Amino acid sequence: MIKYILKKIGYMIVTLWVILTITFFLMNCIPGDPTQDSMKVLPEAVANNLKARWGLDKPVGEQYIIYLKNLLHGQMGESYKTPGLTANQIISERFPASLQLGLQAVAVGLILGLILGILAALHRGRWIDFLTIFVAIIGVSVPSFVFAALLQKYAAGSYFPIVGWSSKGMGVGQIFQYTFLPTVSASISGIATYSRFMRSSVLDVLSNDYILLAKSKGLSNFQIVKRHVLRNAITPIISIVAPQVANIVTGSFVIERIFSIPGLGRYYVESVNGRDYPMIMATTLFFSFIFIFCMVLMDILYAIVDPRVRKSIIEGNK
């Protein structure tokens, strides 16, 4: 098992290096440079000094080597648009808001999605089943930013603020007020995905002979779900939880912008528009790390939960 984990970590490092390299050279293939806009208002000598300071006057290959050396020392560069702030500082300041939004959205989506999926499977053909299918269709078909805009429209002037985010010193009630609407908007797709997969997975488990045996022993629906259904039905869900976590944590760009959340996703979009090379590289690498780490963690959890997968890994390492 340890050999399997080390192999996955090795793949993760290689993948990150490939992403870093492709992003770096593609970014430098775009015509112009970050001083292009400044050249319209600044003297050419000043723009050339900025290029020299940022190392843009060197060949691209040399810039790449310098960046790799700095990265190995934990330095991801200083932002071009906000001088004095490094990429490390900006990520540490901005990411907590994105992480909080992402984890809350995942938790809400997972809990409600699993509950709806289980209830729909246990009451197949009834109103709860049709409601779950309807929620799944709407959640998959309609983008999250549409829900965000609708919530803002109908919640304006109500108990929940339509812009802003929680901050230090706020009580539990205030935090709930500011995070409720963004969390609901970001969790809609998760609720749809988890409920749909959980419904299919539970229906598949309920068709097995050992479920009929459990019913013949007089076990209640709750006992059957707790002892037999959940563990067997939730295994396939693990394969979609990790990508969902990574996508929500790193992909709530539009949600953050709509609700004016000071998160890293919003800053990432601004960095791309402003051609802030160090921040583009830092955020791309950071988001890629989170996504790949979640995928590796998914593989490890899958092996822990499913004995068949764990057995095949052990036999493959012999």
PDB file of C-alpha atoms in Angstrom:
ATOM      1  CA  MET A   1       0.000   0.000   0.000  1.00  0.00           C
ATOM      2  CA  ILE A   2       2.863   2.379   0.827  1.00  0.00           C
ATOM      3  CA  LYS A   3       4.437   1.673  -2.556  1.00  0.00           C
ATOM      4  CA  TYR A   4       1.112   2.496  -4.227  1.00  0.00           C
ATOM      5  CA  ILE A   5       0.850   5.824  -2.363  1.00  0.00           C
ATOM      6  CA  LEU A   6       4.443   6.778  -3.223  1.00  0.00           C
ATOM      7  CA  LYS A   7       3.780   5.975  -6.881  1.00  0.00           C
ATOM      8  CA  LYS A   8       0.718   8.228  -6.866  1.00  0.00           C
ATOM      9  CA  ILE A   9       2.717  11.055  -5.268  1.00  0.00           C
ATOM     10  CA  GLY A  10       5.369  10.640  -7.962  1.00  0.00           C
ATOM     11  CA  TYR A  11       2.735  10.901 -10.688  1.00  0.00           C
ATOM     12  CA  MET A  12       1.367  14.008  -8.991  1.00  0.00           C
ATOM     13  CA  ILE A  13       4.781  15.737  -9.015  1.00  0.00           C
ATOM     14  CA  VAL A  14       5.362  14.908 -12.682  1.00  0.00           C
ATOM     15  CA  THR A  15       1.876  16.125 -13.627  1.00  0.00           C
ATOM     16  CA  LEU A  16       2.408  19.404 -11.781  1.00  0.00           C
ATOM     17  CA  TRP A  17       5.708  19.926 -13.579  1.00  0.00           C
ATOM     18  CA  VAL A  18       4.046  19.328 -16.966  1.00  0.00           C
ATOM     19  CA  ILE A  19       1.250  21.791 -16.136  1.00  0.00           C
ATOM     20  CA  LEU A  20       3.770  24.358 -14.935  1.00  0.00           C
ATOM     21  CA  THR A  21       5.876  24.033 -18.079  1.00  0.00           C
ATOM     22  CA  ILE A  22       2.951  24.211 -20.509  1.00  0.00           C
ATOM     23  CA  THR A  23       1.417  27.194 -18.704  1.00  0.00           C
ATOM     24  CA  PHE A  24       4.714  29.072 -18.585  1.00  0.00           C
ATOM     25  CA  PHE A  25       5.506  28.776 -22.275  1.00  0.00           C
ATOM     26  CA  LEU A  26       1.919  29.331 -23.443  1.00  0.00           C
ATOM     27  CA  MET A  27       1.740  32.445 -21.304  1.00  0.00           C
ATOM     28  CA  ASN A  28       4.934  33.787 -22.866  1.00  0.00           C
ATOM     29  CA  CYS A  29       3.693  32.987 -26.387  1.00  0.00           C
ATOM     30  CA  ILE A  30       0.990  35.637 -26.104  1.00  0.00           C
ATOM     31  CA  PRO A  31       2.053  38.776 -28.031  1.00  0.00           C
ATOM     32  CA  GLY A  32       3.168  41.683 -25.859  1.00  0.00           C
ATOM     33  CA  ASP A  33       4.098  41.744 -22.175  1.00  0.00           C
ATOM     34  CA  PRO A  34       2.766  43.102 -18.850  1.00  0.00           C
ATOM     35  CA  THR A  35       4.342  46.508 -19.504  1.00  0.00           C
ATOM     36  CA  GLN A  36       2.403  46.944 -22.746  1.00  0.00           C
ATOM     37  CA  ASP A  37      -0.381  48.989 -21.186  1.00  0.00           C
ATOM     38  CA  SER A  38       2.105  50.985 -19.115  1.00  0.00           C
ATOM     39  CA  MET A  39       4.058  51.916 -22.232  1.00  0.00           C
ATOM     40  CA  LYS A  40       1.104  53.994 -23.401  1.00  0.00           C
ATOM     41  CA  VAL A  41       1.537  56.395 -20.491  1.00  0.00           C
ATOM     42  CA  LEU A  42       5.102  55.785 -19.284  1.00  0.00           C
ATOM     43  CA  PRO A  43       8.347  56.707 -21.029  1.00  0.00           C
ATOM     44  CA  GLU A  44      10.004  53.840 -22.884  1.00  0.00           C
ATOM     45  CA  ALA A  45      12.997  53.952 -20.528  1.00  0.00           C
ATOM     46  CA  VAL A  46      10.747  53.346 -17.528  1.00  0.00           C
ATOM     47  CA  ALA A  47       9.050  50.415 -19.266  1.00  0.00           C
ATOM     48  CA  ASN A  48      12.472  48.932 -20.099  1.00  0.00           C
ATOM     49  CA  ASN A  49      13.500  49.284 -16.458  1.00  0.00           C
ATOM     50  CA  LEU A  50      10.374  47.397 -15.426  1.00  0.00           C
ATOM     51  CA  LYS A  51      11.199  44.623 -17.888  1.00  0.00           C
ATOM     52  CA  ALA A  52      14.697  44.367 -16.462  1.00  0.00           C
ATOM     53  CA  ARG A  53      13.381  44.289 -12.897  1.00  0.00           C
ATOM     54  CA  TRP A  54      10.899  41.528 -13.706  1.00  0.00           C
ATOM     55  CA  GLY A  55      13.422  39.618 -15.841  1.00  0.00           C
ATOM     56  CA  LEU A  56      11.327  39.963 -18.991  1.00  0.00           C
ATOM     57  CA  ASP A  57      14.356  41.162 -20.951  1.00  0.00           C
ATOM     58  CA  LYS A  58      15.916  37.687 -20.716  1.00  0.00           C
ATOM     59  CA  PRO A  59      15.231  34.783 -23.119  1.00  0.00           C
ATOM     60  CA  VAL A  60      12.164  32.684 -22.284  1.00  0.00           C
ATOM     61  CA  GLY A  61      14.282  29.605 -21.573  1.00  0.00           C
ATOM     62  CA  GLU A  62      16.376  31.497 -19.041  1.00  0.00           C
ATOM     63  CA  GLN A  63      13.229  32.921 -17.431  1.00  0.00           C
ATOM     64  CA  TYR A  64      11.901  29.363 -17.083  1.00  0.00           C
ATOM     65  CA  ILE A  65      15.066  28.133 -15.336  1.00  0.00           C
ATOM     66  CA  ILE A  66      15.027  31.111 -12.963  1.00  0.00           C
ATOM     67  CA  TYR A  67      11.378  30.488 -12.141  1.00  0.00           C
ATOM     68  CA  LEU A  68      12.017  26.803 -11.380  1.00  0.00           C
ATOM     69  CA  LYS A  69      14.946  27.702  -9.076  1.00  0.00           C
ATOM     70  CA  ASN A  70      12.821  30.227  -7.189  1.00  0.00           C
ATOM     71  CA  LEU A  71       9.948  27.752  -6.963  1.00  0.00           C
ATOM     72  CA  LEU A  72      12.204  25.133  -5.406  1.00  0.00           C
ATOM     73  CA  HIS A  73      12.952  27.699  -2.680  1.00  0.00           C
ATOM     74  CA  GLY A  74       9.231  28.270  -2.135  1.00  0.00           C
ATOM     75  CA  GLN A  75       9.151  31.641  -3.906  1.00  0.00           C
ATOM     76  CA  MET A  76       6.455  32.135  -6.556  1.00  0.00           C
ATOM     77  CA  GLY A  77       7.329  35.722  -7.411  1.00  0.00           C
ATOM     78  CA  GLU A  78       6.017  39.217  -6.747  1.00  0.00           C
ATOM     79  CA  SER A  79       2.788  40.447  -8.282  1.00  0.00           C
ATOM     80  CA  TYR A  80       3.244  42.920 -11.159  1.00  0.00           C
ATOM     81  CA  LYS A  81      -0.033  44.695 -10.475  1.00  0.00           C
ATOM     82  CA  THR A  82       0.336  44.946  -6.690  1.00  0.00           C
ATOM     83  CA  PRO A  83       4.053  45.631  -6.052  1.00  0.00           C
ATOM     84  CA  GLY A  84       5.238  44.630  -2.606  1.00  0.00           C
ATOM     85  CA  LEU A  85       2.891  41.648  -2.395  1.00  0.00           C
ATOM     86  CA  THR A  86       4.198  38.208  -3.263  1.00  0.00           C
ATOM     87  CA  ALA A  87       2.107  35.431  -4.748  1.00  0.00           C
ATOM     88  CA  ASN A  88       2.560  33.459  -1.512  1.00  0.00           C
ATOM     89  CA  GLN A  89       1.042  36.311   0.525  1.00  0.00           C
ATOM     90  CA  ILE A  90      -1.896  36.798  -1.836  1.00  0.00           C
ATOM     91  CA  ILE A  91      -2.723  33.085  -1.855  1.00  0.00           C
ATOM     92  CA  SER A  92      -2.557  32.883   1.954  1.00  0.00           C
ATOM     93  CA  GLU A  93      -4.843  35.934   2.273  1.00  0.00           C
ATOM     94  CA  ARG A  94      -7.359  35.090  -0.446  1.00  0.00           C
ATOM     95  CA  PHE A  95      -7.624  31.306  -0.375  1.00  0.00           C
ATOM     96  CA  PRO A  96      -9.353  30.933   3.048  1.00  0.00           C
ATOM     97  CA  ALA A  97     -12.532  32.561   1.675  1.00  0.00           C
ATOM     98  CA  SER A  98     -12.521  30.266  -1.377  1.00  0.00           C
ATOM     99  CA  LEU A  99     -11.824  27.254   0.830  1.00  0.00           C
ATOM    100  CA  GLN A 100     -14.649  28.117   3.223  1.00  0.00           C
ATOM    101  CA  LEU A 101     -17.114  28.598   0.372  1.00  0.00           C
ATOM    102  CA  GLY A 102     -15.993  25.388  -1.309  1.00  0.00           C
ATOM    103  CA  LEU A 103     -16.134  23.194   1.797  1.00  0.00           C
ATOM    104  CA  GLN A 104     -19.545  24.548   2.811  1.00  0.00           C
ATOM    105  CA  ALA A 105     -20.900  23.969  -0.697  1.00  0.00           C
ATOM    106  CA  VAL A 106     -19.496  20.427  -0.787  1.00  0.00           C
ATOM    107  CA  ALA A 107     -20.902  19.621   2.660  1.00  0.00           C
ATOM    108  CA  VAL A 108     -24.391  20.924   1.794  1.00  0.00           C
ATOM    109  CA  GLY A 109     -24.365  19.234  -1.611  1.00  0.00           C
ATOM    110  CA  LEU A 110     -23.136  15.912  -0.231  1.00  0.00           C
ATOM    111  CA  ILE A 111     -25.530  15.746   2.718  1.00  0.00           C
ATOM    112  CA  LEU A 112     -28.666  16.800   0.814  1.00  0.00           C
ATOM    113  CA  GLY A 113     -27.681  14.848  -2.293  1.00  0.00           C
ATOM    114  CA  LEU A 114     -27.127  11.580  -0.419  1.00  0.00           C
ATOM    115  CA  ILE A 115     -30.326  11.960   1.584  1.00  0.00           C
ATOM    116  CA  LEU A 116     -32.401  12.700  -1.529  1.00  0.00           C
ATOM    117  CA  GLY A 117     -30.766   9.833  -3.432  1.00  0.00           C
ATOM    118  CA  ILE A 118     -31.447   7.305  -0.671  1.00  0.00           C
ATOM    119  CA  LEU A 119     -35.049   8.442  -0.172  1.00  0.00           C
ATOM    120  CA  ALA A 120     -35.705   8.394  -3.917  1.00  0.00           C
ATOM    121  CA  ALA A 121     -34.395   4.842  -4.219  1.00  0.00           C
ATOM    122  CA  LEU A 122     -36.333   3.584  -1.189  1.00  0.00           C
ATOM    123  CA  HIS A 123     -39.555   5.227  -2.472  1.00  0.00           C
ATOM    124  CA  ARG A 124     -39.153   4.572  -6.165  1.00  0.00           C
ATOM    125  CA  GLY A 125     -42.052   5.840  -8.272  1.00  0.00           C
ATOM    126  CA  ARG A 126     -43.384   8.118  -5.517  1.00  0.00           C
ATOM    127  CA  TRP A 127     -43.351  11.912  -5.201  1.00  0.00           C
ATOM    128  CA  ILE A 128     -39.947  12.049  -3.496  1.00  0.00           C
ATOM    129  CA  ASP A 129     -38.455  10.096  -6.393  1.00  0.00           C
ATOM    130  CA  PHE A 130     -39.909  12.464  -8.979  1.00  0.00           C
ATOM    131  CA  LEU A 131     -38.779  15.466  -6.910  1.00  0.00           C
ATOM    132  CA  THR A 132     -35.220  14.114  -6.805  1.00  0.00           C
ATOM    133  CA  ILE A 133     -35.168  13.529 -10.559  1.00  0.00           C
ATOM    134  CA  PHE A 134     -36.507  17.057 -11.118  1.00  0.00           C
ATOM    135  CA  VAL A 135     -33.834  18.566  -8.839  1.00  0.00           C
ATOM    136  CA  ALA A 136     -31.134  16.560 -10.630  1.00  0.00           C
ATOM    137  CA  ILE A 137     -32.275  17.731 -14.075  1.00  0.00           C
ATOM    138  CA  ILE A 138     -32.483  21.389 -13.004  1.00  0.00           C
ATOM    139  CA  GLY A 139     -29.183  21.274 -11.137  1.00  0.00           C
ATOM    140  CA  VAL A 140     -27.300  19.781 -14.067  1.00  0.00           C
ATOM    141  CA  SER A 141     -28.954  21.905 -16.755  1.00  0.00           C
ATOM    142  CA  VAL A 142     -28.882  25.367 -15.163  1.00  0.00           C
ATOM    143  CA  PRO A 143     -25.473  26.960 -14.395  1.00  0.00           C
ATOM    144  CA  SER A 144     -24.757  27.937 -10.796  1.00  0.00           C
ATOM    145  CA  PHE A 145     -24.341  31.616 -11.648  1.00  0.00           C
ATOM    146  CA  VAL A 146     -27.960  31.683 -12.885  1.00  0.00           C
ATOM    147  CA  PHE A 147     -29.120  30.428  -9.484  1.00  0.00           C
ATOM    148  CA  ALA A 148     -26.867  33.041  -7.881  1.00  0.00           C
ATOM    149  CA  ALA A 149     -28.444  35.841  -9.891  1.00  0.00           C
ATOM    150  CA  LEU A 150     -31.965  34.590  -9.103  1.00  0.00           C
ATOM    151  CA  LEU A 151     -31.193  34.334  -5.403  1.00  0.00           C
ATOM    152  CA  GLN A 152     -29.801  37.853  -5.419  1.00  0.00           C
ATOM    153  CA  LYS A 153     -32.900  39.164  -7.174  1.00  0.00           C
ATOM    154  CA  TYR A 154     -35.426  37.595  -4.829  1.00  0.00           C
ATOM    155  CA  ALA A 155     -33.349  37.886  -1.638  1.00  0.00           C
ATOM    156  CA  ALA A 156     -32.544  41.582  -2.071  1.00  0.00           C
ATOM    157  CA  GLY A 157     -33.592  43.505   1.033  1.00  0.00           C
ATOM    158  CA  SER A 158     -34.218  40.315   3.010  1.00  0.00           C
ATOM    159  CA  TYR A 159     -32.384  38.704   5.932  1.00  0.00           C
ATOM    160  CA  PHE A 160     -29.493  37.584   3.715  1.00  0.00           C
ATOM    161  CA  PRO A 161     -27.034  40.151   2.244  1.00  0.00           C
ATOM    162  CA  ILE A 162     -26.570  39.784  -1.508  1.00  0.00           C
ATOM    163  CA  VAL A 163     -22.912  40.895  -1.468  1.00  0.00           C
ATOM    164  CA  GLY A 164     -20.041  40.556   0.967  1.00  0.00           C
ATOM    165  CA  TRP A 165     -18.487  37.780   2.976  1.00  0.00           C
ATOM    166  CA  SER A 166     -17.926  36.839   6.603  1.00  0.00           C
ATOM    167  CA  SER A 167     -15.007  38.362   8.489  1.00  0.00           C
ATOM    168  CA  LYS A 168     -13.273  38.023  11.831  1.00  0.00           C
ATOM    169  CA  GLY A 169     -15.337  39.139  14.794  1.00  0.00           C
ATOM    170  CA  MET A 170     -18.679  38.103  13.308  1.00  0.00           C
ATOM    171  CA  GLY A 171     -20.976  35.883  15.281  1.00  0.00           C
ATOM    172  CA  VAL A 172     -22.383  32.575  14.056  1.00  0.00           C
ATOM    173  CA  GLY A 173     -25.612  34.262  12.962  1.00  0.00           C
ATOM    174  CA  GLN A 174     -23.812  36.891  10.881  1.00  0.00           C
ATOM    175  CA  ILE A 175     -21.539  34.293   9.270  1.00  0.00           C
ATOM    176  CA  PHE A 176     -24.633  32.283   8.326  1.00  0.00           C
ATOM    177  CA  GLN A 177     -26.269  35.386   6.846  1.00  0.00           C
ATOM    178  CA  TYR A 178     -23.330  36.268   4.612  1.00  0.00           C
ATOM    179  CA  THR A 179     -22.436  32.746   3.495  1.00  0.00           C
ATOM    180  CA  PHE A 180     -25.903  31.257   2.970  1.00  0.00           C
ATOM    181  CA  LEU A 181     -26.681  32.516  -0.542  1.00  0.00           C
ATOM    182  CA  PRO A 182     -23.208  31.836  -2.054  1.00  0.00           C
ATOM    183  CA  THR A 183     -23.141  28.377  -0.469  1.00  0.00           C
ATOM    184  CA  VAL A 184     -26.559  27.454  -1.836  1.00  0.00           C
ATOM    185  CA  SER A 185     -25.615  28.749  -5.299  1.00  0.00           C
ATOM    186  CA  ALA A 186     -22.382  26.742  -5.368  1.00  0.00           C
ATOM    187  CA  SER A 187     -23.953  23.555  -3.978  1.00  0.00           C
ATOM    188  CA  ILE A 188     -26.820  23.181  -6.479  1.00  0.00           C
ATOM    189  CA  SER A 189     -24.793  21.170  -8.991  1.00  0.00           C
ATOM    190  CA  GLY A 190     -23.423  18.971  -6.199  1.00  0.00           C
ATOM    191  CA  ILE A 191     -26.898  18.184  -4.884  1.00  0.00           C
ATOM    192  CA  ALA A 192     -27.995  17.201  -8.397  1.00  0.00           C
ATOM    193  CA  THR A 193     -24.929  15.042  -9.053  1.00  0.00           C
ATOM    194  CA  TYR A 194     -24.838  13.220  -5.716  1.00  0.00           C
ATOM    195  CA  SER A 195     -28.606  12.558  -5.614  1.00  0.00           C
ATOM    196  CA  ARG A 196     -28.577  11.128  -9.144  1.00  0.00           C
ATOM    197  CA  PHE A 197     -25.600   8.829  -8.547  1.00  0.00           C
ATOM    198  CA  MET A 198     -26.736   7.800  -5.067  1.00  0.00           C
ATOM    199  CA  ARG A 199     -30.198   6.894  -6.326  1.00  0.00           C
ATOM    200  CA  SER A 200     -28.756   4.634  -9.030  1.00  0.00           C
ATOM    201  CA  SER A 201     -26.226   3.120  -6.626  1.00  0.00           C
ATOM    202  CA  VAL A 202     -28.818   2.364  -3.923  1.00  0.00           C
ATOM    203  CA  LEU A 203     -31.210   0.829  -6.461  1.00  0.00           C
ATOM    204  CA  ASP A 204     -28.397  -1.422  -7.637  1.00  0.00           C
ATOM    205  CA  VAL A 205     -27.605  -2.517  -4.073  1.00  0.00           C
ATOM    206  CA  LEU A 206     -31.274  -3.102  -3.208  1.00  0.00           C
ATOM    207  CA  SER A 207     -31.547  -5.615  -6.052  1.00  0.00           C
ATOM    208  CA  ASN A 208     -28.971  -7.947  -4.451  1.00  0.00           C
ATOM    209  CA  ASP A 209     -29.966 -11.172  -2.706  1.00  0.00           C
ATOM    210  CA  TYR A 210     -28.482 -10.221   0.679  1.00  0.00           C
ATOM    211  CA  ILE A 211     -30.956  -7.318   0.915  1.00  0.00           C
ATOM    212  CA  LEU A 212     -33.862  -9.763   0.457  1.00  0.00           C
ATOM    213  CA  LEU A 213     -32.295 -11.936   3.158  1.00  0.00           C
ATOM    214  CA  ALA A 214     -32.076  -8.952   5.508  1.00  0.00           C
ATOM    215  CA  LYS A 215     -35.745  -8.134   4.879  1.00  0.00           C
ATOM    216  CA  SER A 216     -36.727 -11.745   5.538  1.00  0.00           C
ATOM    217  CA  LYS A 217     -34.992 -11.512   8.923  1.00  0.00           C
ATOM    218  CA  GLY A 218     -37.333  -8.678   9.845  1.00  0.00           C
ATOM    219  CA  LEU A 219     -34.883  -5.806   9.709  1.00  0.00           C
ATOM    220  CA  SER A 220     -36.416  -2.358   9.298  1.00  0.00           C
ATOM    221  CA  ASN A 221     -35.615  -0.102   6.343  1.00  0.00           C
ATOM    222  CA  PHE A 222     -33.417   2.045   8.582  1.00  0.00           C
ATOM    223  CA  GLN A 223     -31.399  -0.980   9.767  1.00  0.00           C
ATOM    224  CA  ILE A 224     -31.018  -2.276   6.208  1.00  0.00           C
ATOM    225  CA  VAL A 225     -29.817   1.090   4.960  1.00  0.00           C
ATOM    226  CA  LYS A 226     -27.428   1.525   7.894  1.00  0.00           C
ATOM    227  CA  ARG A 227     -25.928  -1.980   7.892  1.00  0.00           C
ATOM    228  CA  HIS A 228     -25.981  -3.014   4.248  1.00  0.00           C
ATOM    229  CA  VAL A 229     -26.930  -0.293   1.790  1.00  0.00           C
ATOM    230  CA  LEU A 230     -24.809   2.708   2.796  1.00  0.00           C
ATOM    231  CA  ARG A 231     -21.385   1.070   2.768  1.00  0.00           C
ATOM    232  CA  ASN A 232     -21.948  -0.701  -0.543  1.00  0.00           C
ATOM    233  CA  ALA A 233     -23.776   2.143  -2.262  1.00  0.00           C
ATOM    234  CA  ILE A 234     -21.456   4.951  -1.203  1.00  0.00           C
ATOM    235  CA  THR A 235     -18.311   3.368  -2.689  1.00  0.00           C
ATOM    236  CA  PRO A 236     -19.005   4.577  -6.262  1.00  0.00           C
ATOM    237  CA  ILE A 237     -19.777   8.059  -4.867  1.00  0.00           C
ATOM    238  CA  ILE A 238     -16.166   8.420  -3.715  1.00  0.00           C
ATOM    239  CA  SER A 239     -15.061   8.506  -7.348  1.00  0.00           C
ATOM    240  CA  ILE A 240     -17.072  11.705  -7.950  1.00  0.00           C
ATOM    241  CA  VAL A 241     -16.602  13.441  -4.577  1.00  0.00           C
ATOM    242  CA  ALA A 242     -12.932  14.272  -5.125  1.00  0.00           C
ATOM    243  CA  PRO A 243     -13.410  16.012  -8.511  1.00  0.00           C
ATOM    244  CA  GLN A 244     -16.444  17.826  -7.112  1.00  0.00           C
ATOM    245  CA  VAL A 245     -14.441  19.078  -4.119  1.00  0.00           C
ATOM    246  CA  ALA A 246     -11.615  20.285  -6.344  1.00  0.00           C
ATOM    247  CA  ASN A 247     -13.964  21.912  -8.857  1.00  0.00           C
ATOM    248  CA  ILE A 248     -15.966  23.794  -6.240  1.00  0.00           C
ATOM    249  CA  VAL A 249     -12.978  24.892  -4.155  1.00  0.00           C
ATOM    250  CA  THR A 250     -11.026  26.115  -7.162  1.00  0.00           C
ATOM    251  CA  GLY A 251     -13.785  26.870  -9.655  1.00  0.00           C
ATOM    252  CA  SER A 252     -16.170  29.279  -7.954  1.00  0.00           C
ATOM    253  CA  PHE A 253     -14.840  32.227  -9.980  1.00  0.00           C
ATOM    254  CA  VAL A 254     -18.236  33.517 -11.084  1.00  0.00           C
ATOM    255  CA  ILE A 255     -19.893  32.957  -7.702  1.00  0.00           C
ATOM    256  CA  GLU A 256     -17.140  34.934  -5.984  1.00  0.00           C
ATOM    257  CA  ARG A 257     -17.504  37.764  -8.450  1.00  0.00           C
ATOM    258  CA  ILE A 258     -21.318  37.880  -8.231  1.00  0.00           C
ATOM    259  CA  PHE A 259     -21.332  38.013  -4.421  1.00  0.00           C
ATOM    260  CA  SER A 260     -18.140  40.140  -4.144  1.00  0.00           C
ATOM    261  CA  ILE A 261     -16.317  37.448  -2.173  1.00  0.00           C
ATOM    262  CA  PRO A 262     -12.616  38.246  -1.613  1.00  0.00           C
ATOM    263  CA  GLY A 263     -11.520  34.812  -2.779  1.00  0.00           C
ATOM    264  CA  LEU A 264      -8.655  33.526  -4.864  1.00  0.00           C
ATOM    265  CA  GLY A 265     -10.842  32.624  -7.834  1.00  0.00           C
ATOM    266  CA  ARG A 266     -11.879  36.222  -8.335  1.00  0.00           C
ATOM    267  CA  TYR A 267      -8.241  37.342  -8.120  1.00  0.00           C
ATOM    268  CA  TYR A 268      -7.236  34.689 -10.639  1.00  0.00           C
ATOM    269  CA  VAL A 269      -9.572  36.161 -13.265  1.00  0.00           C
ATOM    270  CA  GLU A 270      -8.251  39.644 -12.546  1.00  0.00           C
ATOM    271  CA  SER A 271      -4.659  38.396 -12.886  1.00  0.00           C
ATOM    272  CA  VAL A 272      -5.355  36.883 -16.300  1.00  0.00           C
ATOM    273  CA  ASN A 273      -6.980  40.078 -17.515  1.00  0.00           C
ATOM    274  CA  GLY A 274      -4.082  42.138 -16.154  1.00  0.00           C
ATOM    275  CA  ARG A 275      -1.373  39.790 -17.495  1.00  0.00           C
ATOM    276  CA  ASP A 276       0.105  39.411 -14.041  1.00  0.00           C
ATOM    277  CA  TYR A 277       2.484  36.558 -14.925  1.00  0.00           C
ATOM    278  CA  PRO A 278       3.634  35.550 -11.410  1.00  0.00           C
ATOM    279  CA  MET A 279       0.053  35.416 -10.146  1.00  0.00           C
ATOM    280  CA  ILE A 280      -1.152  33.480 -13.198  1.00  0.00           C
ATOM    281  CA  MET A 281       1.570  30.900 -12.640  1.00  0.00           C
ATOM    282  CA  ALA A 282       1.057  30.758  -8.872  1.00  0.00           C
ATOM    283  CA  THR A 283      -2.726  30.375  -8.965  1.00  0.00           C
ATOM    284  CA  THR A 284      -2.641  27.878 -11.846  1.00  0.00           C
ATOM    285  CA  LEU A 285      -0.084  25.746 -10.037  1.00  0.00           C
ATOM    286  CA  PHE A 286      -1.948  26.054  -6.740  1.00  0.00           C
ATOM    287  CA  PHE A 287      -5.321  25.098  -8.225  1.00  0.00           C
ATOM    288  CA  SER A 288      -3.713  22.218 -10.146  1.00  0.00           C
ATOM    289  CA  PHE A 289      -2.126  20.935  -6.948  1.00  0.00           C
ATOM    290  CA  ILE A 290      -5.483  20.943  -5.154  1.00  0.00           C
ATOM    291  CA  PHE A 291      -7.217  19.136  -8.009  1.00  0.00           C
ATOM    292  CA  ILE A 292      -4.512  16.476  -8.404  1.00  0.00           C
ATOM    293  CA  PHE A 293      -4.216  16.015  -4.628  1.00  0.00           C
ATOM    294  CA  CYS A 294      -7.969  15.389  -4.402  1.00  0.00           C
ATOM    295  CA  MET A 295      -7.746  12.815  -7.192  1.00  0.00           C
ATOM    296  CA  VAL A 296      -4.847  11.023  -5.461  1.00  0.00           C
ATOM    297  CA  LEU A 297      -6.731  11.110  -2.161  1.00  0.00           C
ATOM    298  CA  MET A 298      -9.761   9.639  -3.941  1.00  0.00           C
ATOM    299  CA  ASP A 299      -7.695   6.701  -5.208  1.00  0.00           C
ATOM    300  CA  ILE A 300      -6.332   6.049  -1.715  1.00  0.00           C
ATOM    301  CA  LEU A 301      -9.771   6.266  -0.062  1.00  0.00           C
ATOM    302  CA  TYR A 302     -11.227   4.015  -2.738  1.00  0.00           C
ATOM    303  CA  ALA A 303      -8.607   1.403  -1.906  1.00  0.00           C
ATOM    304  CA  ILE A 304      -9.345   1.722   1.817  1.00  0.00           C
ATOM    305  CA  VAL A 305     -13.136   1.466   1.459  1.00  0.00           C
ATOM    306  CA  ASP A 306     -13.253  -1.275  -1.194  1.00  0.00           C
ATOM    307  CA  PRO A 307     -11.354  -4.456  -0.163  1.00  0.00           C
ATOM    308  CA  ARG A 308     -11.364  -5.680  -3.786  1.00  0.00           C
ATOM    309  CA  VAL A 309      -9.409  -2.636  -4.963  1.00  0.00           C
ATOM    310  CA  ARG A 310      -7.016  -2.949  -2.028  1.00  0.00           C
ATOM    311  CA  LYS A 311      -6.419  -6.630  -2.817  1.00  0.00           C
ATOM    312  CA  SER A 312      -5.680  -5.886  -6.490  1.00  0.00           C
ATOM    313  CA  ILE A 313      -3.183  -3.175  -5.473  1.00  0.00           C
ATOM    314  CA  ILE A 314      -1.381  -5.524  -3.081  1.00  0.00           C
ATOM    315  CA  GLU A 315      -1.239  -8.285  -5.693  1.00  0.00           C
ATOM    316  CA  GLY A 316      -0.001  -5.822  -8.351  1.00  0.00           C
ATOM    317  CA  ASN A 317       2.876  -4.690  -6.129  1.00  0.00           C
ATOM    318  CA  LYS A 318       4.144  -8.220  -5.583  1.00  0.00           C
TER     319      LYS A 318
END
